[in-house]
C-alpha positions in Angstrom: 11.1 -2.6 27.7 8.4 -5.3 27.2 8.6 -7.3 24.6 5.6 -6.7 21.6 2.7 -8.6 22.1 2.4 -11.6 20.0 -0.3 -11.4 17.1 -3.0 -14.3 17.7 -3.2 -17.0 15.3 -4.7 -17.1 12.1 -5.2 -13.6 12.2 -4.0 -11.9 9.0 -1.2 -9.2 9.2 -1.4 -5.6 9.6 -2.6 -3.7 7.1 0.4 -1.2 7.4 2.8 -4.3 7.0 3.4 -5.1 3.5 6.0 -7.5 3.8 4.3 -9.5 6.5 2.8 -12.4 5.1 1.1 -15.5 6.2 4.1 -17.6 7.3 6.1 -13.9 9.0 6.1 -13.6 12.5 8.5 -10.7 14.3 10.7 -11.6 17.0 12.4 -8.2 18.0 11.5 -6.4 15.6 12.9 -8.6 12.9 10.4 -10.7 10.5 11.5 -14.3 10.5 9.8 -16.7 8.1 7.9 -19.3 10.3 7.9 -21.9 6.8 10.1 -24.9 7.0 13.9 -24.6 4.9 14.8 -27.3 2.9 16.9 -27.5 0.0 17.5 -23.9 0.2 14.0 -23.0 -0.3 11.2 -22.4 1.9 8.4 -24.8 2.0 5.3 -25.1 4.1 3.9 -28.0 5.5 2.6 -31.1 3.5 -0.9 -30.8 5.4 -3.2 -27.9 5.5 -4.7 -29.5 8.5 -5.4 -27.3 11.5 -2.5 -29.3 13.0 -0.1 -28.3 10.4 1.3 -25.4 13.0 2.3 -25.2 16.6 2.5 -22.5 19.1 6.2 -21.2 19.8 6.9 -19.9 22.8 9.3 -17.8 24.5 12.0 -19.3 27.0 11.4 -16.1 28.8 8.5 -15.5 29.7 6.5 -18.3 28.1 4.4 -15.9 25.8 3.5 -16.8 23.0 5.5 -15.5 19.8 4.1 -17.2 16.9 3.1 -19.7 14.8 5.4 -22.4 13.4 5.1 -24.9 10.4 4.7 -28.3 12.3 7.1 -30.9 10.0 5.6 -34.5 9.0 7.0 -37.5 7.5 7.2 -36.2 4.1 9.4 -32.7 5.0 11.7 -35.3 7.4 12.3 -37.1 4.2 12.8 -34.1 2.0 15.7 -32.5 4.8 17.4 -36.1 4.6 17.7 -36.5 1.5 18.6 -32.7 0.4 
């Protein structure tokens, strides 16, 4: 079976997917929040810039599968120090 095709980015979810948001991408079926986890908590990146994500890719194949909050300065310090 082929894996699902990865949604482009910036595109906003499906319609028929209300628990998609934003910072969701699904990897096998299973929605996995693409937001950084510090201090038990989600958080996105400190800049909005268009730089503030990077493409993940599969090991597989080398599709891509989504999306991912890039970290800076300011979420290294915030991991340390939680």
């Amino acid at each position: 079976m082929a894996p699902p095709a990865a949604k482009p980015p910036g595109n906003p979810p499906p319609a028929g997917n209300p628990t998609a948001t934003p910072h969701t991408a699904t990897v096998a079926n299973v929605p996995v929040d693409t937001r950084h986890w510090i201090a038990g908590a989600r958080v996105t990146s400190a800049t909005h810039a268009p730089t503030a994500t990077f493409t993940d890719h599969s090991p597989i194949d080398g599709a891509p599968l989504a999306e991912i909050a890039r970290g800076t300065a300011a979420e290294a310090r915030a991991a340390v120090a939680a």
